[in-house]
Short mmCIF file of C-alpha atoms and ligand atoms in Angstrom, two decimals:
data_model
loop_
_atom_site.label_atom_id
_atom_site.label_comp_id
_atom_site.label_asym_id
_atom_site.label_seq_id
_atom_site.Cartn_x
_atom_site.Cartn_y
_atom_site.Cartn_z
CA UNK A 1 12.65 1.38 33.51
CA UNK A 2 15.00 4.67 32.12
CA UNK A 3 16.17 4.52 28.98
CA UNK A 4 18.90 7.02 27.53
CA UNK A 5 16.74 7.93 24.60
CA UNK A 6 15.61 12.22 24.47
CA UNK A 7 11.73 12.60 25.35
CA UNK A 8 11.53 13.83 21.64
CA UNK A 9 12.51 10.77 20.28
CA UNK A 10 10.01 8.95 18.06
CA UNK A 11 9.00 5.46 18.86
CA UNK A 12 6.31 3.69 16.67
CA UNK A 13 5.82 0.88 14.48
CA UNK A 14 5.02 0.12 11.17
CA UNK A 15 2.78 -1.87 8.99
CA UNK A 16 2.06 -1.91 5.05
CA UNK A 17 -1.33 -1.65 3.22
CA UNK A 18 -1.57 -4.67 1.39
CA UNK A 19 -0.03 -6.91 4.57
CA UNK A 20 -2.28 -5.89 6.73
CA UNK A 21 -5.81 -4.24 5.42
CA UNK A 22 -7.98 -7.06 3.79
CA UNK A 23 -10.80 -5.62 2.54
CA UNK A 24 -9.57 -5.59 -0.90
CA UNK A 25 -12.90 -4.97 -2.52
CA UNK A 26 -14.74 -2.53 0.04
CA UNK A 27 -15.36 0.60 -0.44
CA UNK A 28 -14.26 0.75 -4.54
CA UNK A 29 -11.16 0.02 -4.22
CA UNK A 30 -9.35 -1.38 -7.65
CA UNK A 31 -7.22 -4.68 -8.02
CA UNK A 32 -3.35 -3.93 -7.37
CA UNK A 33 -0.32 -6.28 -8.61
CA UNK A 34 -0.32 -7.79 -5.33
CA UNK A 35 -4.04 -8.92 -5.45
CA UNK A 36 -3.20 -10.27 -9.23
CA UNK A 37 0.22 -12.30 -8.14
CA UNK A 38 -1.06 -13.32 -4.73
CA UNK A 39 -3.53 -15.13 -6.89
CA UNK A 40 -1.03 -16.71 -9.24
CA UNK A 41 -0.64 -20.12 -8.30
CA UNK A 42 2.35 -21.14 -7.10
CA UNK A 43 3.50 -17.20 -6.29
CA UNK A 44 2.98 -17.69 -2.72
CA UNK A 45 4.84 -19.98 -0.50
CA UNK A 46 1.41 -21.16 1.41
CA UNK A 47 -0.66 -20.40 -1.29
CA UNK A 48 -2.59 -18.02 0.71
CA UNK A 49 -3.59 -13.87 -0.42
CA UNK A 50 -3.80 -10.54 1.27
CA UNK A 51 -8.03 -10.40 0.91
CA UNK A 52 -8.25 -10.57 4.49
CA UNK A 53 -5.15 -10.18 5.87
CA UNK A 54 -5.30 -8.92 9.44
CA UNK A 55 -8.71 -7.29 8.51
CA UNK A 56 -6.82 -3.89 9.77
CA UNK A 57 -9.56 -2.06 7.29
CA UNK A 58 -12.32 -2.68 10.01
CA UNK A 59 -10.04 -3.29 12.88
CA UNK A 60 -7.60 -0.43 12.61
CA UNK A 61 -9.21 1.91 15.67
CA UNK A 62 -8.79 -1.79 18.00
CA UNK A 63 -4.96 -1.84 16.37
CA UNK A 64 -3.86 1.97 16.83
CA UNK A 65 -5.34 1.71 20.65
CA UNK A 66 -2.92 -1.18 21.33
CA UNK A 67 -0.27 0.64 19.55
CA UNK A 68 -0.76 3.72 21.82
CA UNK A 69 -0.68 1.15 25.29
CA UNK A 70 2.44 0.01 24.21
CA UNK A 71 3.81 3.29 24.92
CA UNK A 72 4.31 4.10 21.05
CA UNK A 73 3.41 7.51 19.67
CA UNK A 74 3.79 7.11 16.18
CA UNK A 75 2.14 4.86 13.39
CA UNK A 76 3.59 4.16 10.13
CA UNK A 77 1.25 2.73 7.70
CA UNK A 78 1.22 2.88 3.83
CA UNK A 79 -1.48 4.36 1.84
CA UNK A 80 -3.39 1.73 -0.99
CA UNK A 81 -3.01 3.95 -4.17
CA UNK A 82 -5.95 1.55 -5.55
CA UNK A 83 -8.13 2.91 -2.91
CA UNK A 84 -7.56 6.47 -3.84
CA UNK A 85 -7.13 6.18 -7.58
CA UNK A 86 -8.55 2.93 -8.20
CA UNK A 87 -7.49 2.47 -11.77
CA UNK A 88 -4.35 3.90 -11.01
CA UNK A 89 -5.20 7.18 -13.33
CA UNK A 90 -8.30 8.74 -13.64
CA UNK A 91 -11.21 8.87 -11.21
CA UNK A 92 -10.61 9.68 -7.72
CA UNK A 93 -12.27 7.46 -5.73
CA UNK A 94 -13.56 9.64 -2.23
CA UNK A 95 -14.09 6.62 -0.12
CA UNK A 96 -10.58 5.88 -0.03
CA UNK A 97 -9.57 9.46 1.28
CA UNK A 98 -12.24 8.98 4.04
CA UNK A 99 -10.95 5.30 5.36
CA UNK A 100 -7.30 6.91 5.48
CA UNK A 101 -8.67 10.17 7.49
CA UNK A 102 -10.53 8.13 9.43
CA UNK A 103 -7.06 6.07 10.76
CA UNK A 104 -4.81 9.19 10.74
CA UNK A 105 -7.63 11.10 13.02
CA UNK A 106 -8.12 7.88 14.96
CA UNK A 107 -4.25 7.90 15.41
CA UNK A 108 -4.31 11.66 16.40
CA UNK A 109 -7.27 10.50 18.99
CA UNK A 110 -5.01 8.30 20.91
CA UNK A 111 -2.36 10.45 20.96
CA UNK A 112 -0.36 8.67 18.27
CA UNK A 113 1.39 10.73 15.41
CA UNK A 114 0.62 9.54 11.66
CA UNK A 115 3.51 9.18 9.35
CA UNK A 116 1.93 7.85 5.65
CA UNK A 117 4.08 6.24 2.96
CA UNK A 118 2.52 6.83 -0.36
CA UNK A 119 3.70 3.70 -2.12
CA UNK A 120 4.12 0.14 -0.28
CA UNK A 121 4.06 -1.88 -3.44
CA UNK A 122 0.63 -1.99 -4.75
CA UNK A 123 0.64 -0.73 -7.93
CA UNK A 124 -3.03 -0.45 -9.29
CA UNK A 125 -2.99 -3.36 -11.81
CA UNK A 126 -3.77 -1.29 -14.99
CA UNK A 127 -0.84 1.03 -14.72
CA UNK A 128 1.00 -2.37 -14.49
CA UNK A 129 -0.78 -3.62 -17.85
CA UNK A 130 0.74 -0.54 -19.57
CA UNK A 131 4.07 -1.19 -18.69
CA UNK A 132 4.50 -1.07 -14.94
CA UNK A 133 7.33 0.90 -13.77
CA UNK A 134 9.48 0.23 -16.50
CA UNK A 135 7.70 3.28 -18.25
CA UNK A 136 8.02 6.87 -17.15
CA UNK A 137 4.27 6.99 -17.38
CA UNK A 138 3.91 5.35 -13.90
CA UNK A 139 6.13 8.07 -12.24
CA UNK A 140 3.78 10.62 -13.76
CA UNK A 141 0.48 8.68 -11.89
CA UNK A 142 2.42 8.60 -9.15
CA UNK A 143 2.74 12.22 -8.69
CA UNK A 144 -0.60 12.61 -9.57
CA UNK A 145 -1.82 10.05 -7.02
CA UNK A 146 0.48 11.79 -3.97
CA UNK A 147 -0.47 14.91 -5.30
CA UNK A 148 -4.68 14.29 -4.19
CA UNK A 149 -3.41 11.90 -1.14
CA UNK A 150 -1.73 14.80 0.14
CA UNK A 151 -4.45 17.30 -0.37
CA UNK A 152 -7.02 15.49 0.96
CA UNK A 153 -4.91 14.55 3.81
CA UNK A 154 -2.64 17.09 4.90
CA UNK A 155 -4.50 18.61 7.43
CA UNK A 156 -4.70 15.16 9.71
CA UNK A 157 -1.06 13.79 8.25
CA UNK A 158 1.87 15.67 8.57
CA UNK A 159 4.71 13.27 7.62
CA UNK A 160 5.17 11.29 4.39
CA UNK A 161 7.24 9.01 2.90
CA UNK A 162 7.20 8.21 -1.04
CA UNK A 163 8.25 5.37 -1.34
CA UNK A 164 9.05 2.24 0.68
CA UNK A 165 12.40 0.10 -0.23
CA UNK A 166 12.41 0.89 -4.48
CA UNK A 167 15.15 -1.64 -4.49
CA UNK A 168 12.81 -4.31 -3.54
CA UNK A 169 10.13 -2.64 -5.85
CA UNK A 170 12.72 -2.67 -8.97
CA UNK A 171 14.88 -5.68 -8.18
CA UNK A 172 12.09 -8.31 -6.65
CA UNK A 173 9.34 -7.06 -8.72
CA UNK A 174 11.18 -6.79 -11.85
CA UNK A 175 14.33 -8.54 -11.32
CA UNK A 176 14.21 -12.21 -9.92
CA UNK A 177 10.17 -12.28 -9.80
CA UNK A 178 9.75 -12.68 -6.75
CA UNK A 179 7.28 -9.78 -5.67
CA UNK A 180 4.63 -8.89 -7.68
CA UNK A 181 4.71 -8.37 -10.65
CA UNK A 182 6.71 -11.23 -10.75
CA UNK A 183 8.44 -10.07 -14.04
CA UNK A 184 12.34 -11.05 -14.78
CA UNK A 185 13.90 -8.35 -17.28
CA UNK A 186 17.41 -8.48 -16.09
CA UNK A 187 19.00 -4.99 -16.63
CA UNK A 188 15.64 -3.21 -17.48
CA UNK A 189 14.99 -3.92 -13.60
CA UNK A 190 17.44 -0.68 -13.67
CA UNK A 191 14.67 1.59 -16.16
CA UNK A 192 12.31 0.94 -12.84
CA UNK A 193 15.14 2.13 -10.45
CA UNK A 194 14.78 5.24 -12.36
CA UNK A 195 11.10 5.54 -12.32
CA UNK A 196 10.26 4.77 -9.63
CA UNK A 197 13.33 7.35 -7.66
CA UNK A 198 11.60 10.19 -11.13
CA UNK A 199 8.24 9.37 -9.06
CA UNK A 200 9.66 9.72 -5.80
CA UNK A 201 10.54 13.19 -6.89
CA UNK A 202 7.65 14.16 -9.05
CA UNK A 203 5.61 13.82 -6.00
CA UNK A 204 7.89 15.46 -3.56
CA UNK A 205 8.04 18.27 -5.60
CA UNK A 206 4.10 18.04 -5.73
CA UNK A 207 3.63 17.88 -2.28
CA UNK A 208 6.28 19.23 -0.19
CA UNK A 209 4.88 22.34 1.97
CA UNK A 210 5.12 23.95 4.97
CA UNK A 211 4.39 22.33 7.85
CA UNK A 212 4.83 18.84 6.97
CA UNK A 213 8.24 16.64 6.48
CA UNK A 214 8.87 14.91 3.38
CA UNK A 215 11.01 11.56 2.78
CA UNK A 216 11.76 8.19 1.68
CA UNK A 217 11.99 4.80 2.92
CA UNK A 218 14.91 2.81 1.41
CA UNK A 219 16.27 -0.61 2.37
CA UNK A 220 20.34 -0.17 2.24
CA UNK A 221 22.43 -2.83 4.43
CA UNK A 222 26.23 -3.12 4.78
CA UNK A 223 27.79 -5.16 1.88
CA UNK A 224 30.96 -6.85 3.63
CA UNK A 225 33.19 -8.89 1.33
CA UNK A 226 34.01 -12.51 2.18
CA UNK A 227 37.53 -11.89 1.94
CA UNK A 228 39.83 -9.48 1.32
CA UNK A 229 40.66 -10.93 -2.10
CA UNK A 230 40.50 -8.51 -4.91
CA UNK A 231 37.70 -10.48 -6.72
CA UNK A 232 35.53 -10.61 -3.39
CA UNK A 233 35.87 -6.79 -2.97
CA UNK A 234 34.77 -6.51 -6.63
CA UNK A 235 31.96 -8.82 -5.57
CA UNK A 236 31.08 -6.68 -2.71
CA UNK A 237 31.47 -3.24 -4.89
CA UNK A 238 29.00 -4.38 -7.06
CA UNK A 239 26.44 -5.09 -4.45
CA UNK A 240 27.44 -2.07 -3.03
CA UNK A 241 26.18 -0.68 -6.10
CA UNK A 242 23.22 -2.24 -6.78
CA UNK A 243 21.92 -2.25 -3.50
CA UNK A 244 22.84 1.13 -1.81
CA UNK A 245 24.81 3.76 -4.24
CA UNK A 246 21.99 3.16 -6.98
CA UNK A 247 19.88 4.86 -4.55
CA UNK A 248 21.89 7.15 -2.18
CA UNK A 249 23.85 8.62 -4.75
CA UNK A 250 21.03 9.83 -7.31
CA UNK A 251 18.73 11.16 -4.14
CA UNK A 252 21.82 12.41 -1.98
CA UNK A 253 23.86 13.60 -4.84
CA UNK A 254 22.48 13.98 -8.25
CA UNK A 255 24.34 11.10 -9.84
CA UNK A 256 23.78 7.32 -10.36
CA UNK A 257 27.35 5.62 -10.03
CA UNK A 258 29.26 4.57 -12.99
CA UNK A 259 29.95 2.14 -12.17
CA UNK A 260 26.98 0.16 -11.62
CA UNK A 261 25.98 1.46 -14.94
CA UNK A 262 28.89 -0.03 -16.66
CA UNK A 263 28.40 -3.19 -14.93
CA UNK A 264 24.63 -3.48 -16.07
CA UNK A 265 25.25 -2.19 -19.30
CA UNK A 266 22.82 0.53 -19.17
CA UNK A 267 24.96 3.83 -19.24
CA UNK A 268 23.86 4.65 -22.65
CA UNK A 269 20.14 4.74 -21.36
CA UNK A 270 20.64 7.01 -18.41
CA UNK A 271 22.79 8.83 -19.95
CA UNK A 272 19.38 10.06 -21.85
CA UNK A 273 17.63 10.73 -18.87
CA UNK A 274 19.98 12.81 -17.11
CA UNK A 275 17.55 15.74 -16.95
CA UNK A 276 15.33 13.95 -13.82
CA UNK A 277 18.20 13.67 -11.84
CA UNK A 278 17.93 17.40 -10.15
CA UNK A 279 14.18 16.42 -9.64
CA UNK A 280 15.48 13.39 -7.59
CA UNK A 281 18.31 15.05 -5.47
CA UNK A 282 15.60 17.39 -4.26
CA UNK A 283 16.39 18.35 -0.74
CA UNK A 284 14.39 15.72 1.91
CA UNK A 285 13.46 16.49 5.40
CA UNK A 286 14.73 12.58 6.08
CA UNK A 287 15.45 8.96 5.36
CA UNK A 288 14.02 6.25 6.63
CA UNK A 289 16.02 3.47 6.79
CA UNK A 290 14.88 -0.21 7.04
CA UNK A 291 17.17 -2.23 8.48
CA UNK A 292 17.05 -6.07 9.28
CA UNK A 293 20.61 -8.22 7.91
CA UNK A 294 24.04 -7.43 6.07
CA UNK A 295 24.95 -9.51 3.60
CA UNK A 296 28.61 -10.66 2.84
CA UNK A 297 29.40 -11.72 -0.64
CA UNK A 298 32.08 -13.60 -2.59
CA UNK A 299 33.02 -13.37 -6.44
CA UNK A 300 32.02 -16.74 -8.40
CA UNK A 301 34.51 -19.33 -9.51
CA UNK A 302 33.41 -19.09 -13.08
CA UNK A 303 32.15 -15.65 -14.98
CA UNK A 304 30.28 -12.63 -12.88
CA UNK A 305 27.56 -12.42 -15.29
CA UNK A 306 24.47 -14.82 -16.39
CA UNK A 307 21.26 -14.40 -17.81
CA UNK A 308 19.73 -15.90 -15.57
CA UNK A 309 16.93 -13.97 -13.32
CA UNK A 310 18.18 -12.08 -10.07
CA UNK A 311 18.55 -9.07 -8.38
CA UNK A 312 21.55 -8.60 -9.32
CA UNK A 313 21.48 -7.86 -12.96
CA UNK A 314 25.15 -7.88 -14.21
CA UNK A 315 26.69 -9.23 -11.04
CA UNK A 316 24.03 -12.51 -11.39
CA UNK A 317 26.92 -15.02 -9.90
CA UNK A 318 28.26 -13.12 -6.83
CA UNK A 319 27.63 -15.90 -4.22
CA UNK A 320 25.96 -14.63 -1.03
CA UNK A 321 28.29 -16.10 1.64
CA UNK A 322 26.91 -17.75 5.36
CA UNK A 323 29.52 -16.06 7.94
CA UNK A 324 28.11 -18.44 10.78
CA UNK A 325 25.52 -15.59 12.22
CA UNK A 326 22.77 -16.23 14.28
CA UNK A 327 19.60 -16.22 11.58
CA UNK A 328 16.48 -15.54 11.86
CA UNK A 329 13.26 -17.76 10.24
CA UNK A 330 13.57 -15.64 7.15
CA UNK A 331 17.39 -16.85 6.84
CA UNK A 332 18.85 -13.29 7.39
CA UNK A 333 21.83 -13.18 9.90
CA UNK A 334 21.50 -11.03 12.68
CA UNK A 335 24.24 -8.51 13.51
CA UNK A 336 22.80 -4.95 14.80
CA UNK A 337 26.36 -3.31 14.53
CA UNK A 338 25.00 -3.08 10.51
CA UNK A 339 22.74 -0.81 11.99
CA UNK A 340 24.81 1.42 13.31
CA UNK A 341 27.24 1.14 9.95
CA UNK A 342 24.53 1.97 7.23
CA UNK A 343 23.35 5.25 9.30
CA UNK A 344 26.61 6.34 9.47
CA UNK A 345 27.11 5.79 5.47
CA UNK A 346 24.38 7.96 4.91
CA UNK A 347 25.17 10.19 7.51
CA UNK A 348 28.55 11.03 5.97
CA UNK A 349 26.46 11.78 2.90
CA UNK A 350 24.01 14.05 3.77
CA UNK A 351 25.69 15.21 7.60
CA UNK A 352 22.79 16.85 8.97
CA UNK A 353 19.90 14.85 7.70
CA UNK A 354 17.64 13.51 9.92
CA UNK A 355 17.37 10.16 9.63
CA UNK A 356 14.71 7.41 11.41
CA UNK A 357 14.96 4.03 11.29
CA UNK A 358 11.71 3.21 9.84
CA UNK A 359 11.43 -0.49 9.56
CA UNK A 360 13.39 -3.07 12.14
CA UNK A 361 12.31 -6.45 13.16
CA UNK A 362 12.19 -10.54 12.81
CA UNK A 363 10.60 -13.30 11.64
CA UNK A 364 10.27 -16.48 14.32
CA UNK A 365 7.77 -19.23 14.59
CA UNK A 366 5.59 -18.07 17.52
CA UNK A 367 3.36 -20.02 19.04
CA UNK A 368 0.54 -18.61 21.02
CA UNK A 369 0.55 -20.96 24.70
CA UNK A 370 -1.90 -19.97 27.38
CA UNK A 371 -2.34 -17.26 25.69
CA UNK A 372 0.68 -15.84 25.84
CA UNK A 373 3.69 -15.63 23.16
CA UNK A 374 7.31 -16.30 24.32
CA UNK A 375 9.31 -14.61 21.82
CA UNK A 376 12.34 -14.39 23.83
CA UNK A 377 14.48 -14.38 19.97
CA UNK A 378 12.38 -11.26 18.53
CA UNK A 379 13.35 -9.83 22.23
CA UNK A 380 16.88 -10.05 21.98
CA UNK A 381 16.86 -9.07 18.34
CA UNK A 382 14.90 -5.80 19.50
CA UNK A 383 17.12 -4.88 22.45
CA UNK A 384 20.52 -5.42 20.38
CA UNK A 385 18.92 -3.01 17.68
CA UNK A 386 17.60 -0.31 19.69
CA UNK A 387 20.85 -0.37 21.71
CA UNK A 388 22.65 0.86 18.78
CA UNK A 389 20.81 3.29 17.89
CA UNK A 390 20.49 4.89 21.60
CA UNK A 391 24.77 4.73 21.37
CA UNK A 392 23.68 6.73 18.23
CA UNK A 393 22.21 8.98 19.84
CA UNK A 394 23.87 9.60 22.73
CA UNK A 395 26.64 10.71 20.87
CA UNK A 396 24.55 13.14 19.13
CA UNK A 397 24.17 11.73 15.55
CA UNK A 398 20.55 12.79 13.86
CA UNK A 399 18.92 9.48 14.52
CA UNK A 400 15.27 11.05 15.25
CA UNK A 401 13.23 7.93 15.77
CA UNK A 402 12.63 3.99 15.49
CA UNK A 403 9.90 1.90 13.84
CA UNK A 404 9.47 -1.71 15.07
CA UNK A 405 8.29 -3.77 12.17
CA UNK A 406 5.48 -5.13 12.52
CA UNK A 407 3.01 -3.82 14.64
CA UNK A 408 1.31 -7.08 13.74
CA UNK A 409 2.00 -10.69 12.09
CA UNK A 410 0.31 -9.81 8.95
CA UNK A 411 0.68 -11.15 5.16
CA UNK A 412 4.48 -11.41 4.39
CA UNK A 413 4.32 -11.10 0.97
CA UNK A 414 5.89 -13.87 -0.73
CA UNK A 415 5.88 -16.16 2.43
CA UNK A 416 2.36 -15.63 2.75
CA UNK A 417 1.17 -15.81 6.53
CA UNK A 418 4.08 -18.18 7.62
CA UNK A 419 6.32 -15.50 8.57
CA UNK A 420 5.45 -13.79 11.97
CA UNK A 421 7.29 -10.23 12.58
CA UNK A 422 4.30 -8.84 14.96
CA UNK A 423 5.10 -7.20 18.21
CA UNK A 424 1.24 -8.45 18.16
CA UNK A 425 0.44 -11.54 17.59
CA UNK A 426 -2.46 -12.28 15.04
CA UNK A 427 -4.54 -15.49 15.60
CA UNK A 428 -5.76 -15.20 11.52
CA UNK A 429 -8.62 -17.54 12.07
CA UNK A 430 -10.68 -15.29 15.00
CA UNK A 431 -8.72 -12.39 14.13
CA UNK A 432 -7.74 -12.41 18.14
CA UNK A 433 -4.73 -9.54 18.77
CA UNK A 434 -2.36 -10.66 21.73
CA UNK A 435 0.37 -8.49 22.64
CA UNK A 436 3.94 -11.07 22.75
CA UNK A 437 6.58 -10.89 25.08
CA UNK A 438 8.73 -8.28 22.88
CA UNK A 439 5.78 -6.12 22.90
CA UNK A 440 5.60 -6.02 27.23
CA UNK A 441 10.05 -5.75 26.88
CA UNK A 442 9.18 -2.91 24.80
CA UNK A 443 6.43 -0.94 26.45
CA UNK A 444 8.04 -1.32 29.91
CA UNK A 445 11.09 0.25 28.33
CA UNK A 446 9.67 2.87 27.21
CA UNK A 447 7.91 3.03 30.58
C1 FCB B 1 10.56 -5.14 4.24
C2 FCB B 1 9.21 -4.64 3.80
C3 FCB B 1 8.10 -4.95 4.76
C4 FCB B 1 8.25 -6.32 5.38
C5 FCB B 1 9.63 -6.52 5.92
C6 FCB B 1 9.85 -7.85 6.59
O1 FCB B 1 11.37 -5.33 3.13
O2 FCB B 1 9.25 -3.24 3.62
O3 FCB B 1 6.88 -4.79 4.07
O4 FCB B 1 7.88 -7.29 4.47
O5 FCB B 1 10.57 -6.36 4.89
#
C-alpha cells in the first residue's frame, strides 16, 4: 500500500509508565499517587491496580520488537519519576536510570527512535503528602528530577516531553477526584495549572540543549457550543478556557486569559505569580497534541456556578451536550475533523511550530477469537484520524508525526483494565501479546 505521508514522517505509538510497567516495587522504586489511589477502595472501576500491569518492566525488549514489525519507528513512553528519585526529592536511585537506558538503547537496537515524557502522572507519594502540586515546591522537584533524567539519559534519548495532558493532572487529580490524588479543591485545581506549566518550564530550561528537541504533551479538543444562543457560547467560552487557553496561552504567549481567571475567581492569585510566566512561554521545539473527542456544551437552566466537585471550577453547571455521534466504549464521540481543528488553533498560534500528534486512539470491548482480534471500530477510528492529518500534511502544515495510543491494552487508569485502546492486544492473565486487526491495517499501510 502508498500512503501520501513524507518518508520523514514519524509514526509510533505511545504508552505511559504506570499503565503499562508493573513492577512497582523492583529495582527501588518508591510508591507514587497512582500506587496509593489505585489501592483506595472504591477508586477504581474494577477494583483492580497497576502492580502488574502489562509487566512491560520485564517485557519491554518483546514489546519494542513488535512495535518495530509494525512498521513504527518511534516509541513514546513516560519515565516513572519514583524510579529515578524514589522519594520524589533526595536520593537518586541508579537502578532506575539503568531500566530506562536499557529500553531507549533497546529501542535504538530495533531501529525505533525514543521520545521520553518526563511526567505521566505519577507523582512520588511524599511530594504529594507535602502538598502535591498545589505547592510550588513540586515544580522545583520536578526540575530537579528532569534535570538527572536528562543527564543520565541524553546520550540514548534525544526527544522529551515534560509533561503529559496537565489539564488532566490539575483538573482530574485535583478537581473532580477522579485521578489520583483524588483530591476536590475547586478553584485551587487552578494553583496546580500553574505548577505544574512553572515545572514544565523549570525543567525545560534545565534541560534544553543542543541536539535534542524539547516539548509538551497537552490534551486540547474543540469546544463547540450547542447552540448559537448567547448563553451556550458563554458555556462554550468558558470551556474554551479551562480546557485549552489556560494552557496555550501561558506556554504560547506569556499570559493566562482573563477571563478564565475572572470566572474562577483566582486573578488576585496569579496576579502574584506573574514573574514564572516568561519561564513558561519559553520557546519549544513542539507540541504534542493528544487528541481523541470534542465536546459540545450548553449553559445550565439555573446558575453557572456550584460548589460542587468538577473540572470545571467556576463553570461547574455547563451541561456537556450528546450531538448524536458515533461513541466509543469510553463514551467520547468520534469526529476526526476535531483533529484537524485543534492543530490548526495552535497552529495559528505559534505558525511554524512543529507539532505531532502524540496520543490518538479508542477504547472497544475486544475479544480475542481464534486468536485473532476483530477490531474493525478501532480500524475505522484510526483511518478517519490519520486521514486528516495526511490532508494536513499534504498541504504543507508542520504536522511532523503521529502516535497511536496504545501500543498495548494496559491499565486505564480509573477504568482499571476494562478499557482496551491496544493496537496489541494483552491477554492480562498469561501476559500473551497478539497484534489486532488495526495493528495489520496499520502496518500494511505503512508498508
Ligand atoms: C489520555 C492519557 C493516556 C490514556 C488515554 C486514553 O488522556 O494521556 O494515558 O489514558 O487518555
Amino acid at each position: 500500500m502508498t500512503n501520501g505521508f513524507p518518508r520523514e514522517f514519524i509514526w509510533g505509538a505511545a504508552t505511559a509508565s504506570y499503565q503499562v510497567e508493573g513492577a512497582v516495587a523492583a529495582d527501588g522504586r518508591g510508591p507514587s499517587i497512582w500506587d496509593t489511589f489505585a489501592h483506595t477502595p472504591g477508586r477504581i472501576a474494577d477494583g483492580t491496580n497497576g502492580d502488574v500491569a502489562d509487566d512491560h518492566y520485564h517485557r519491554f525488549a518483546e514489546d519494542i520488537r513488535l512495535l518495530a514489525d509494525l512498521g513504527l519507528q518511534a516509541y513514546r513512553f513516560s519515565i516513572a519519576w519514583p524510579r529515578i528519585v524514589p522519594a520524589g526529592s533526595g536520593a537518586v536511585n541508579p537502578a532506575g536510570l539503568d531500566f530506562y537506558r536499557q529500553l531507549a538503547e533497546a529501542c535504538l537496537a530495533n531501529g525505533v527512535t525514543p521520545y521520553a515524557t518526563l511526567y505521566h502522572w505519577d507523582l512520588p507519594q511524599p511530594l504529594e503528602d507535602a502538598g502535591g502540586w498545589l505547592v510550588r515546591d513540586t515544580a522545583e522537584r520536578f526540575r530537579d528530577y528532569a534535570a538527572i533524567t536528562h543527564d543520565g539519559l541524553s546520550d540514548v534519548i534525544k526527544h522529551w516531553m515534560t509533561l503529559n495532558e496537565p489539564w488532566c493532572s490539575a483538573f482530574l487529580g485535583y478537581g473532580n477526584g477522579e485521578h489520583a490524588p483524588g483530591r476536590t479543591e475547586g478553584a485551587d485545581a487552578l494553583k496546580a495549572v500553574h505548577h505544574l506549566l512553572l515545572g514544565h518550564g523549570l525543567a525545560l530550561d534545565a534541560i534544553r540543549s543542543e541536539g535534542g528537541t524539547y516539548g509538551i504533551a497537552l490534551n486540547p479538543a474543540p469546544i463547540h457550543a450547542a447552540t448559537d444562543s448567547p448563553a451556550d457560547r458563554d458555556a462554550a467560552r468558558r470551556i474554551d478556557g479551562l480546557r485549552n487557553r489556560m494552557f496555550l496561552d501561558p506556554l504560547l504567549s506569556g499570559r493566562y486569559p482573563a477571563d478564565v481567571l475572572e470566572d474562577t475567581g483566582t486573578t488576585e492569585w496569579f496576579a502574584t505569580q506573574e514573574r514564572d510566566l516568561p519561564l513558561i512561554a519559553a520557546p519549544l521545539d513542539f507540541i504534542g497534541v493528544n487528541y481523541y473527542c470534542p465536546t459540545t456544551v450548553a449553559a445550565p437552566e439555573g446558575p453557572i456556578s456550584s460548589p460542587v466537585a468538577s473540572t470545571q471550577p467556576g463553570s461547574e453547571n455547563v451541561v456537556t451536550v450528546d450531538t448524536g455521534l458515533p461513541k466509543t466504549q469510553m463514551g467520547w464521540p468520534i469526529e476526526a475533523a476535531g483533529l484537524r481543528d485543534i492543530l490548526v488553533t495552535i497552529n495559528k498560534m505559534a505558525p511554524d511550530l512543529p507539532l505531532y500528534v502524540t496520543e490518538n486512539g479508542s477504547a472497544y470491548p475486544d475479544e480475542l477469537v481464534d486468536g485473532a482480534v476483530e477490531d474493525d471500530d478501532r480500524l475505522d477510528y484510526l483511518r478517519q484520524h490519520i486521514a486528516v492529518c495526511e490532508d494536513l500534511v499534504s498541504e504543507g502544515f508542520p504536522l511532523k508525526g503521529y502516535f497511536a495510543w496504545s501500543l498495548l491494552d494496559n491499565y486505564e487508569w480509573a477504568w482499571g483494565y476494562s478499557r482496551r485502546f491496544g493496537l496489541v492486544y494483552v491477554d492480562y492473565a498469561t501476559q500473551q501479546r497478539t497484534p489486532k486487526k488495526s495493528a495489520q491495517w496499520l502496518q500494511a499501510f505503512l508498508g
